[in-house]
């Protein structure tokens, strides 16, 4: 196909074509940003569970296998018990004296310290004789094995002590519990009362010395506070140290600012620093602009007049008059900058000296406090130890006295030990239920963890919520892309739909396909929904402008493998079937794909026109299967693609293409790490960003969007590729 290209300015042509775009797309900042909320609702969790069903099944199977294996390997364990009444049920408190006048007696509920009593029953002194007696029948029993399998507790708030023993031998359990019951009853009559009396005598002998020590230390603390006027020297030291640290931090910050100011003061003394200081002076910059305009006007007038002509002389005279003003303004601005920086340095030095002096004074106070703080802490620690020892001995004496009064009544065996018959473990049903619950929770937790670590998008709503970009189309996953690219399925579906329309419009008898025929065409449904999605994309792009249609656009993606080339090719194919003259330009001069999709040789192409002298008409080739569809391949891959795409010749070609065709589509490399797409986008009506479901990396996509925001590129919208959904199946049924 040969066309005539008119040589015009690419900049002017581009501005003319972009004037009809919606104003919000030209002036407003790009509305994409990552959302901050990571909360999942029930529907999202169900979606994750469905998507990660295999992971959940594997984890549940592994956990259940482990639970079943452990349960089957466990040996049966038996448990038996006996109960002892440690206090009388109805006790007479009339003979128990009150602790003080007007204070109620403390023996209303129980006079026995059960916690202490249980520890005594488990003590080695009491258990040694029991172990020796049991070793006659079971030599493997020792103190630690017996205590580890023995459970002694108080039965609720009652006066009953319950003793339980667990083992895999029920006969051994009966023997051990009988021996323990006899030993505990004997202890309640003999050893327990004797030990309590000895303990009371020992405690009463130690109490006077402990009381004297507490009194002496309290007097020392009182004198220390009076002599040094300190309540808590350690707290005061920490407060002063905190002030020193705060002052040190402030002084360090002031010194950093001072170093920056001095560096800046030294920099503006040189030529480069002076230029930097003058960069934000509006009057100076205005004079520079005026001089440059006069120079440009002079250069322009020289093309029309002689060197010594009057207009040239007038322009040069105006420029000479502006030069003194420029030098005066530069000197004035530079002097003000120097004075400001010098004043700032002086203020910062004064602040630094003041902070250093205050820090030095506080440091002297800190050096005097450690000795006093150490002495005071030593006294407090000694007082605390002595007070705790005194309180502990007083509590022990009271407890022993109460227990001694209660030991006059012997313990009673209210439930004798019985040999167990049913094992208490393993509980197969409980283990399986717990295993099922645990495996389910671990499976769902693993799925949620994998989903949290997954850095890709899996739903259309996720794209829309996070990116805040207009969604132009959702391209379904297509397995039969090679057939579509060859045009076979598209032509067959188009012919089939045309026949159906012609039969319906002619008024002939209604044509109804048999369900078997529909089932045979079901494989074509995948291709049909793919083509319909592309038609939706084409329609949405055309509807972006209310005045005139979009004439040129760039199709790119954040990274490789998102399907941008496939979308560009099929979008061009759809646009051409709708009557538009379409030109598809493969601007990916790094890894071109269009020549593969179109089955066109890539011996010459875009790089041949830009870097060589090949006419553009030579590289524009029309596909034989689709009318009004022209393609320009990349041609030989150049060593510096960005240099070619940023050239003036490329801009001129883009302007000429936009005038000669109804729609020009540029397939460019990915945005991240490459400047190719950003170089071409300003010369078009906008850029379409292609992403891929389950593949596009969030961080890479965010980086691409940030680069577009910095470049102020006009983003037309987002295309989601590789989407799998049943909504297209419902559409296909409706079409049928």
XYZ file of C-alpha atoms in Angstrom:
736
model
C 0.000 0.000 0.000
C 1.466 3.340 -1.036
C 0.442 6.576 0.645
C 1.519 10.166 0.329
C 2.933 11.608 3.555
C 2.923 15.381 4.045
C 5.969 16.867 5.802
C 4.732 19.012 8.673
C 5.930 19.887 12.118
C 5.302 16.987 14.473
C 4.872 19.294 17.429
C 2.155 21.380 15.783
C 0.373 18.339 14.401
C 0.420 16.644 17.774
C -0.992 19.624 19.595
C -3.776 19.927 17.077
C -4.799 16.337 17.514
C -4.687 16.420 21.284
C -6.760 19.541 21.706
C -10.015 17.600 21.787
C -9.003 15.282 24.629
C -10.948 15.648 27.893
C -9.489 18.458 29.940
C -9.264 16.340 33.077
C -6.897 13.948 31.280
C -4.590 16.793 30.231
C -4.338 18.971 33.323
C -5.103 16.799 36.319
C -2.456 14.592 37.959
C -2.678 10.879 37.285
C -5.208 9.306 39.674
C -3.349 6.153 40.548
C -2.101 5.265 43.967
C -1.744 2.082 45.998
C -4.466 1.669 48.599
C -3.431 1.531 52.231
C -6.027 -0.856 53.567
C -5.156 -4.557 53.717
C -8.307 -5.790 55.497
C -9.915 -8.852 53.945
C -13.650 -9.388 53.967
C -15.447 -12.746 53.823
C -15.754 -12.775 50.035
C -12.027 -12.140 49.612
C -11.180 -14.941 52.036
C -13.499 -17.343 50.198
C -11.871 -16.332 46.927
C -8.419 -17.022 48.390
C -9.583 -20.407 49.718
C -10.940 -21.333 46.299
C -7.774 -20.214 44.528
C -5.464 -21.946 47.040
C -7.560 -25.103 47.418
C -4.651 -27.347 46.471
C -2.374 -25.818 49.128
C -5.089 -26.177 51.773
C -5.693 -29.799 50.791
C -1.965 -30.640 50.959
C -1.521 -29.003 54.378
C -4.663 -30.655 55.784
C -3.583 -34.059 54.472
C -0.099 -33.703 55.977
C -1.405 -32.572 59.371
C -4.076 -35.285 59.528
C -1.521 -37.921 58.538
C 0.722 -36.744 61.369
C -2.133 -36.751 63.884
C -3.243 -40.243 62.865
C 0.340 -41.525 63.001
C 0.987 -40.078 66.453
C -2.353 -41.385 67.748
C -1.688 -44.909 66.530
C 1.816 -44.959 68.050
C 0.673 -43.870 71.513
C 0.501 -46.510 74.229
C -2.713 -46.723 76.311
C -2.491 -44.791 79.588
C -4.606 -45.471 82.697
C -5.539 -43.095 85.505
C -6.873 -43.725 89.035
C -7.293 -41.572 92.149
C -8.169 -41.428 95.838
C -9.510 -38.569 97.959
C -8.618 -37.486 101.519
C -10.640 -35.226 103.823
C -7.966 -32.956 105.317
C -10.235 -30.985 107.692
C -13.454 -31.778 109.535
C -16.663 -30.894 107.740
C -18.168 -29.083 110.776
C -15.435 -27.380 112.783
C -15.965 -25.664 116.124
C -14.323 -22.267 116.067
C -15.340 -21.256 119.582
C -11.924 -22.122 120.997
C -9.968 -20.270 118.253
C -8.863 -16.870 119.581
C -9.374 -13.701 117.609
C -6.259 -12.103 116.089
C -7.251 -8.671 117.412
C -10.184 -6.976 119.050
C -12.971 -6.174 116.582
C -11.455 -8.332 113.763
C -13.333 -11.391 112.486
C -11.671 -14.786 112.648
C -9.920 -16.009 109.501
C -10.880 -19.636 109.898
C -14.434 -19.427 108.552
C -13.646 -21.306 105.351
C -10.415 -23.190 106.040
C -7.527 -23.108 108.489
C -5.181 -25.177 106.267
C -2.851 -23.723 103.652
C -3.554 -26.264 100.897
C -0.915 -24.963 98.508
C 1.828 -25.426 101.084
C 0.415 -28.753 102.196
C 0.467 -30.111 98.617
C 4.122 -29.089 98.247
C 4.906 -30.918 101.490
C 3.147 -34.053 100.216
C 5.358 -33.971 97.104
C 8.576 -33.168 98.995
C 11.517 -35.615 98.881
C 11.573 -35.942 102.718
C 8.060 -37.360 102.746
C 8.310 -39.319 99.479
C 11.608 -41.098 100.237
C 10.084 -43.761 102.486
C 7.190 -44.233 100.027
C 9.584 -44.775 97.099
C 11.607 -47.367 99.053
C 8.455 -49.287 99.843
C 7.313 -49.236 96.180
C 10.722 -50.325 94.889
C 10.207 -53.709 96.495
C 7.540 -54.479 93.866
C 8.647 -52.061 91.100
C 12.417 -51.435 91.171
C 12.234 -48.959 88.255
C 10.330 -46.410 90.359
C 12.308 -43.484 91.749
C 11.384 -40.115 93.237
C 11.328 -38.190 89.936
C 9.350 -40.780 87.974
C 6.811 -41.008 90.802
C 6.388 -37.238 91.189
C 6.123 -36.668 87.420
C 3.205 -39.115 87.174
C 1.577 -37.913 90.408
C -1.048 -35.124 90.465
C -2.087 -33.712 93.878
C -4.762 -31.007 93.894
C -7.405 -29.498 96.093
C -10.901 -30.429 94.936
C -12.411 -27.023 94.185
C -13.075 -24.964 97.330
C -13.718 -28.076 99.427
C -11.563 -29.543 102.204
C -10.709 -32.594 100.130
C -7.277 -33.363 98.657
C -7.355 -35.505 95.510
C -4.357 -37.647 94.494
C -4.169 -39.048 90.931
C -1.580 -41.333 89.380
C -1.169 -42.207 85.687
C 0.678 -45.137 84.113
C 0.343 -47.779 81.383
C 0.048 -50.570 83.992
C -3.329 -50.581 85.846
C -2.060 -53.002 88.522
C 0.901 -50.740 89.252
C -1.460 -47.767 89.607
C -3.497 -49.601 92.265
C -0.367 -50.550 94.243
C 1.099 -47.024 94.109
C -2.138 -45.321 95.178
C -2.708 -47.755 98.087
C 0.840 -47.106 99.339
C 0.425 -43.329 99.035
C -2.927 -43.343 100.856
C -1.529 -45.266 103.820
C 1.579 -43.049 103.983
C -0.418 -39.797 103.886
C -2.796 -40.945 106.658
C 0.187 -41.885 108.816
C 1.809 -38.529 108.090
C -1.314 -36.697 109.256
C -1.082 -38.372 112.694
C 2.678 -38.329 113.385
C 5.210 -36.624 111.224
C 3.085 -33.660 110.129
C 2.391 -32.376 113.663
C 5.987 -32.855 114.814
C 7.431 -30.999 111.846
C 5.009 -28.120 112.297
C 6.026 -27.578 115.931
C 9.708 -27.632 115.078
C 9.066 -25.119 112.318
C 7.189 -22.771 114.668
C 10.064 -22.833 117.172
C 12.634 -22.067 114.485
C 10.585 -19.160 113.108
C 10.033 -17.586 116.544
C 13.766 -17.806 117.277
C 14.646 -15.907 114.061
C 12.002 -13.146 114.281
C 13.748 -10.809 116.861
C 16.989 -10.562 114.893
C 15.094 -9.899 111.656
C 13.031 -7.143 113.317
C 16.189 -5.451 114.680
C 17.836 -5.502 111.258
C 14.797 -3.886 109.628
C 14.790 -1.117 112.271
C 18.511 -0.373 111.807
C 18.275 -0.099 108.031
C 15.228 2.184 108.258
C 17.207 4.537 110.541
C 20.111 4.580 108.072
C 17.764 5.491 105.187
C 16.223 8.270 107.273
C 19.641 9.790 108.121
C 20.803 9.554 104.493
C 17.765 11.504 103.281
C 18.203 14.162 105.970
C 21.940 14.624 105.323
C 21.827 14.844 101.505
C 18.259 16.180 101.006
C 17.460 13.391 98.543
C 14.283 11.429 98.122
C 15.291 9.392 95.060
C 18.826 10.232 93.827
C 18.650 7.572 91.132
C 15.572 9.209 89.620
C 17.228 12.623 89.747
C 20.327 11.261 88.030
C 18.230 9.782 85.248
C 16.382 13.088 84.843
C 19.624 15.082 84.571
C 21.133 12.506 82.219
C 18.032 12.801 80.032
C 18.463 16.584 79.920
C 22.127 16.167 78.968
C 21.212 13.768 76.199
C 18.494 16.120 74.939
C 20.895 19.077 74.891
C 23.523 16.960 73.142
C 21.028 15.972 70.471
C 19.974 19.577 69.964
C 23.587 20.713 69.706
C 24.346 17.950 67.195
C 21.395 19.040 65.063
C 22.544 22.699 65.254
C 26.082 21.663 64.259
C 24.746 19.727 61.282
C 22.764 22.763 60.149
C 25.877 24.899 60.708
C 27.997 22.574 58.550
C 25.387 22.688 55.784
C 25.216 26.487 55.964
C 29.008 26.812 55.837
C 29.188 24.462 52.865
C 26.515 26.442 51.056
C 28.289 29.726 51.931
C 31.532 28.381 50.446
C 29.723 27.099 47.351
C 28.079 30.426 46.495
C 31.468 32.125 46.585
C 32.390 30.304 43.349
C 31.027 30.709 39.864
C 28.902 27.574 39.929
C 27.433 28.488 43.315
C 26.588 31.967 42.096
C 24.738 30.479 39.145
C 22.787 28.242 41.526
C 21.890 31.224 43.725
C 20.637 33.122 40.682
C 18.490 30.227 39.434
C 15.495 31.232 41.575
C 15.818 35.039 41.031
C 12.751 36.004 38.936
C 14.071 39.393 37.702
C 17.402 37.917 36.677
C 15.723 35.013 34.884
C 13.350 37.443 33.132
C 16.360 39.469 31.866
C 17.996 36.270 30.654
C 14.787 35.345 28.829
C 14.577 38.798 27.205
C 18.208 38.626 26.031
C 17.655 35.158 24.565
C 14.518 36.353 22.784
C 16.478 39.294 21.292
C 19.226 36.907 20.193
C 16.680 34.587 18.609
C 14.964 37.514 16.899
C 18.332 38.793 15.661
C 19.182 35.377 14.247
C 15.808 35.289 12.526
C 16.179 38.833 11.093
C 19.651 37.989 9.752
C 17.957 35.604 7.362
C 16.079 38.573 5.914
C 18.423 41.593 6.306
C 22.113 42.364 5.957
C 24.534 42.361 8.872
C 24.656 46.154 9.107
C 20.993 46.825 8.428
C 18.924 49.062 10.711
C 16.696 46.318 12.208
C 19.764 44.274 13.120
C 21.464 47.259 14.717
C 18.324 48.104 16.716
C 18.071 44.573 18.090
C 21.731 44.495 19.035
C 21.440 47.881 20.727
C 18.512 46.585 22.816
C 20.580 43.583 23.845
C 23.533 45.789 24.870
C 21.226 47.913 27.037
C 19.988 44.812 28.873
C 23.469 43.449 29.685
C 24.334 46.071 32.372
C 20.948 45.542 33.993
C 21.623 41.800 34.003
C 24.994 42.238 35.733
C 23.543 44.655 38.310
C 20.679 42.274 39.143
C 23.084 39.332 39.443
C 25.328 41.306 41.839
C 22.332 42.392 43.940
C 20.852 38.895 44.262
C 24.239 37.349 45.024
C 24.951 39.946 47.766
C 21.584 39.273 49.425
C 22.212 35.512 49.369
C 25.677 35.921 50.917
C 24.322 38.179 53.686
C 21.496 35.789 54.475
C 23.805 32.769 54.714
C 26.362 34.655 56.837
C 23.631 35.778 59.245
C 22.336 32.207 59.496
C 25.850 30.886 60.253
C 26.277 33.477 63.024
C 22.955 32.527 64.637
C 23.734 28.818 64.488
C 27.178 29.318 66.051
C 25.623 31.301 68.913
C 23.029 28.577 69.536
C 25.693 25.845 69.492
C 27.828 27.675 72.068
C 24.839 28.235 74.365
C 23.858 24.560 74.226
C 27.458 23.425 74.862
C 27.687 25.610 77.984
C 24.382 24.288 79.383
C 25.456 20.716 78.634
C 28.746 21.228 80.485
C 26.959 22.480 83.615
C 24.590 19.527 83.675
C 27.465 17.099 83.109
C 29.122 18.271 86.325
C 25.936 17.512 88.261
C 25.742 14.071 86.711
C 29.301 13.271 87.817
C 28.415 14.037 91.459
C 25.290 11.873 91.607
C 26.536 8.255 90.996
C 28.178 7.888 94.416
C 25.097 9.060 96.301
C 22.815 7.010 94.055
C 24.852 3.856 94.692
C 24.734 4.337 98.458
C 21.002 5.040 98.441
C 20.276 2.026 96.215
C 22.323 -0.199 98.503
C 20.312 0.926 101.534
C 16.989 0.432 99.727
C 17.975 -3.047 98.567
C 19.039 -4.089 102.071
C 15.808 -2.686 103.514
C 13.718 -4.551 100.949
C 15.510 -7.856 101.577
C 15.193 -7.512 105.332
C 11.506 -6.523 105.143
C 10.667 -9.406 102.801
C 12.451 -11.867 105.089
C 10.558 -10.551 108.129
C 7.188 -10.702 106.359
C 7.889 -14.182 105.068
C 8.759 -15.468 108.537
C 5.672 -13.824 110.055
C 3.408 -15.386 107.406
C 5.082 -18.756 107.859
C 4.615 -18.637 111.641
C 0.923 -17.835 111.241
C 0.463 -20.633 108.712
C 2.298 -23.171 110.851
C 0.303 -22.225 113.912
C -2.969 -22.737 112.029
C -1.807 -26.049 110.608
C -0.604 -27.217 114.009
C -4.073 -26.564 115.427
C -5.659 -28.562 112.620
C -3.331 -31.594 112.872
C -5.005 -32.715 116.051
C -7.811 -34.069 113.840
C -6.571 -36.955 111.586
C -7.233 -37.086 107.862
C -9.926 -39.391 106.508
C -9.941 -41.442 103.293
C -13.275 -40.564 101.637
C -12.618 -42.373 98.309
C -10.327 -45.407 98.189
C -8.206 -46.122 95.077
C -9.655 -48.546 92.497
C -7.792 -50.379 89.752
C -8.649 -48.657 86.392
C -10.040 -50.658 83.486
C -10.595 -48.072 80.711
C -7.562 -46.125 79.372
C -7.726 -42.319 79.408
C -5.437 -41.878 76.408
C -5.104 -41.884 73.502
C -8.589 -40.452 72.834
C -8.841 -41.271 69.144
C -12.070 -39.371 68.501
C -10.843 -36.228 70.253
C -7.450 -36.380 68.505
C -9.075 -36.726 65.101
C -11.455 -33.833 65.781
C -8.623 -31.618 67.019
C -6.495 -32.714 64.077
C -9.277 -31.820 61.662
C -9.728 -28.381 63.221
C -5.974 -27.753 63.394
C -5.380 -28.943 59.835
C -8.207 -26.749 58.548
C -6.875 -23.691 60.364
C -3.296 -24.398 59.254
C -4.429 -24.975 55.674
C -6.410 -21.729 55.534
C -3.618 -19.911 57.348
C -1.059 -21.212 54.847
C -3.288 -20.107 51.978
C -3.709 -16.633 53.472
C 0.031 -16.409 54.118
C 0.831 -17.361 50.528
C -1.751 -14.817 49.363
C -0.164 -12.153 51.551
C 3.296 -12.949 50.197
C 1.979 -13.050 46.622
C 2.857 -9.750 44.958
C 0.397 -10.030 42.067
C -3.256 -9.135 41.478
C -5.870 -11.885 41.183
C -9.141 -10.001 40.725
C -10.430 -7.145 38.640
C -11.622 -5.389 41.793
C -8.080 -5.483 43.178
C -6.789 -3.695 40.061
C -9.558 -1.090 40.259
C -9.256 -0.461 43.998
C -5.480 -0.202 44.093
C -4.689 1.612 40.847
C -7.654 4.002 40.523
C -7.311 4.007 36.721
C -10.148 3.806 34.172
C -10.690 0.160 33.208
C -10.941 0.083 29.411
C -11.368 -3.675 28.971
C -10.855 -7.058 30.562
C -9.272 -9.442 28.068
C -10.120 -13.095 28.842
C -7.574 -15.874 28.842
C -7.425 -17.349 25.332
C -5.912 -20.748 24.505
C -6.457 -20.498 20.729
C -4.516 -17.274 20.059
C -2.559 -18.733 17.093
C -5.831 -19.469 15.275
C -7.177 -16.009 16.019
C -3.973 -14.405 14.769
C -4.317 -16.256 11.477
C -7.836 -14.889 11.171
C -9.566 -18.260 10.808
C -11.803 -18.175 13.847
C -12.500 -14.451 13.576
C -13.544 -14.793 9.912
C -15.688 -17.839 10.620
C -17.491 -16.162 13.527
C -17.948 -12.949 11.565
C -19.415 -14.892 8.588
C -21.663 -16.862 10.901
C -23.022 -13.741 12.609
C -23.542 -12.011 9.241
C -25.556 -14.977 7.952
C -27.711 -14.939 11.053
C -28.377 -11.196 10.656
C -29.219 -11.550 6.950
C -31.650 -14.401 7.599
C -33.333 -12.468 10.368
C -33.643 -9.235 8.349
C -34.955 -10.965 5.204
C -38.075 -12.102 7.042
C -37.492 -15.754 6.217
C -38.381 -18.578 8.569
C -36.610 -18.496 11.932
C -33.342 -20.408 11.992
C -32.774 -22.306 15.218
C -29.586 -24.262 15.715
C -29.779 -27.636 17.388
C -28.197 -27.824 20.872
C -25.685 -30.372 19.559
C -24.528 -27.788 17.026
C -24.073 -25.276 19.835
C -21.994 -27.785 21.774
C -19.826 -28.350 18.733
C -19.242 -24.591 18.501
C -18.456 -24.281 22.219
C -14.721 -24.288 21.536
C -15.284 -21.170 19.452
C -16.828 -19.462 22.500
C -13.348 -18.878 23.912
C -12.320 -17.067 20.724
C -15.600 -15.168 20.512
C -15.333 -13.757 24.038
C -11.721 -12.751 23.301
C -12.776 -10.828 20.172
C -15.738 -9.233 21.939
C -13.465 -8.029 24.720
C -11.219 -6.375 22.129
C -14.253 -4.729 20.543
C -15.161 -3.351 23.974
C -11.600 -2.046 24.317
C -11.776 -0.331 20.924
C -15.162 1.203 21.719
C -14.075 2.485 25.143
C -10.959 4.088 23.668
C -13.045 5.897 21.069
C -15.501 7.063 23.759
C -12.741 8.671 25.835
C -13.045 11.829 23.718
C -16.373 13.589 23.345
C -15.408 15.780 20.335
C -13.096 13.810 18.052
C -11.878 10.194 18.136
C -8.443 9.257 19.377
C -6.069 9.054 16.413
C -2.900 7.639 17.979
C -1.936 5.817 21.146
C 0.904 3.908 22.780
C 0.344 0.415 24.185
C 2.827 -0.637 26.855
C 3.054 -2.595 30.104
C 4.933 -2.471 33.379
C 7.050 -5.550 32.659
C 7.617 -8.240 30.075
C 5.105 -11.008 29.417
C 1.901 -9.038 30.091
C 0.651 -9.480 26.486
C 0.959 -5.877 25.267
C 2.023 -6.894 21.739
C -0.894 -9.337 21.431
C -3.354 -6.693 22.614
C -1.878 -4.111 20.232
C -2.091 -6.477 17.250
C -5.666 -7.616 17.872
C -6.843 -4.103 18.729
C -5.504 -2.935 15.361
C -7.187 -5.874 13.674
C -10.540 -5.101 15.337
C -10.299 -1.398 14.477
C -9.606 -2.218 10.808
C -12.606 -4.581 10.614
C -14.739 -1.677 11.853
C -13.789 0.418 8.836
C -10.853 2.423 10.199
C -7.550 2.812 8.412
C -5.177 1.421 10.995
C -1.405 1.501 11.180
C 0.325 -0.771 13.710
C 3.904 0.386 14.404
C 6.234 -1.995 16.210
C 8.246 0.515 18.261
C 9.782 -2.180 20.446
C 13.291 -1.911 19.017
C 14.619 -4.268 21.661
C 12.453 -7.420 21.551
C 10.014 -6.995 18.645
C 6.977 -9.265 18.366
C 4.646 -7.787 15.749
C 6.439 -9.371 12.797
C 5.932 -12.796 14.424
C 2.233 -12.171 15.056
C 1.649 -10.916 11.488
C 3.963 -13.436 9.760
C 5.868 -10.588 8.044
C 9.619 -10.649 7.491
C 11.578 -8.164 9.572
C 14.421 -7.401 7.154
C 13.516 -3.708 7.073
C 11.227 -1.527 9.108
C 11.085 1.496 11.419
C 14.790 1.540 12.235
C 15.598 1.478 8.510
C 13.563 4.663 7.931
C 14.903 6.592 10.947
C 18.585 5.673 10.708
C 18.785 5.217 6.920
C 17.436 6.717 3.741
C 14.744 4.134 3.051
C 11.394 5.693 2.062
C 8.619 5.234 4.594
C 6.274 3.879 1.897
C 8.585 0.872 1.536
C 8.245 -0.280 5.166
C 4.447 0.157 5.369
C 2.961 -3.227 4.533
C -0.688 -4.191 4.416
C -1.935 -7.549 5.679
C -3.559 -9.532 2.864
C -6.209 -11.074 5.164
C -7.514 -7.767 6.591
C -8.178 -4.674 4.535
C -7.239 -1.214 5.842
C -4.695 -2.821 8.205
C -1.097 -1.679 7.692
C 1.948 -2.701 9.691
C 5.442 -1.299 10.203
C 7.836 -3.768 11.776
C 10.961 -2.769 13.693
C 13.531 -3.760 11.108
C 17.132 -4.379 12.218
C 17.561 -3.836 15.945
C 19.714 -0.707 16.488
C 22.419 -0.381 19.172
C 20.660 2.626 20.795
C 16.850 2.381 20.379
C 16.093 5.328 22.683
C 18.214 7.646 20.549
C 16.227 6.750 17.421
C 12.837 7.081 19.127
C 13.715 10.510 20.551
C 14.952 11.857 17.219
C 13.230 14.671 15.346
C 12.711 12.369 12.405
C 10.676 9.975 14.546
C 8.457 12.851 15.720
C 7.949 13.909 12.131
C 7.003 10.361 11.133
C 4.503 10.121 13.988
C 2.835 13.362 12.924
C 2.645 12.153 9.293
C 1.219 8.768 10.366
C -1.471 10.469 12.433
C -2.594 12.521 9.432
C -2.565 9.613 6.984
C -4.424 7.030 9.124
C -7.544 6.971 11.255
C -5.757 5.164 14.100
C -2.044 4.640 14.757
C -1.031 2.112 17.429
C 2.536 1.974 18.752
C 3.723 -1.211 20.460
C 6.523 -0.151 22.833
C 8.820 -1.908 25.325
C 7.840 -2.161 29.009
C 7.923 1.025 31.080
C 10.123 -0.088 33.970
C 13.810 0.395 33.273
C 13.289 1.731 29.722
C 12.451 5.211 28.433
C 11.092 4.162 25.004
C 7.378 4.366 25.833
C 7.818 7.638 27.736
C 9.562 9.157 24.697
C 6.709 8.298 22.307
C 3.691 8.927 24.569
C 3.847 12.775 24.501
C 3.547 12.738 20.685
C 0.347 10.654 20.795
C -3.114 11.046 22.259
C -2.216 8.885 25.252
C -0.935 5.574 26.557
C -2.833 2.357 27.318
C -1.310 0.281 30.130
C -1.648 -3.513 29.739
C -1.477 -5.701 32.861
C -1.849 -9.442 33.275
C -3.941 -11.198 35.878
C -1.946 -13.429 38.273
C 1.367 -12.225 36.757
C 1.956 -8.477 36.866
C 4.112 -7.650 39.873
C 2.625 -4.971 42.139
C 5.953 -3.293 42.879
C 6.908 -3.212 39.196
C 3.475 -1.831 38.284
C 3.737 0.845 40.970
C 7.161 1.823 39.662
C 5.742 2.112 36.147
C 2.849 4.274 37.332
C 5.227 6.506 39.290
C 7.329 7.033 36.169
C 4.197 7.965 34.187
C 3.212 10.393 36.916
C 6.649 12.035 36.823
C 6.594 12.276 33.012
C 3.043 13.718 33.086
C 2.011 11.195 30.450
C -1.655 11.038 29.478
C -2.813 7.613 30.668
C -5.980 6.653 28.802
C -6.725 3.659 30.981
C -5.966 0.109 32.027
C -6.374 -3.199 30.179
C -6.453 -6.388 32.276
C -5.210 -9.379 30.292
C -5.515 -13.110 31.006
C -8.766 -12.939 33.019
C -10.696 -16.164 33.628
C -14.378 -15.615 34.407
C -17.743 -17.257 33.742
C -19.361 -13.900 32.942
C -18.332 -14.333 29.316
C -20.096 -17.689 29.242
C -23.343 -15.980 30.198
C -22.747 -13.451 27.420
C -22.182 -16.269 24.921
C -25.449 -17.944 25.962
C -27.230 -14.618 25.473
C -25.750 -14.241 21.983
C -26.918 -17.741 21.121
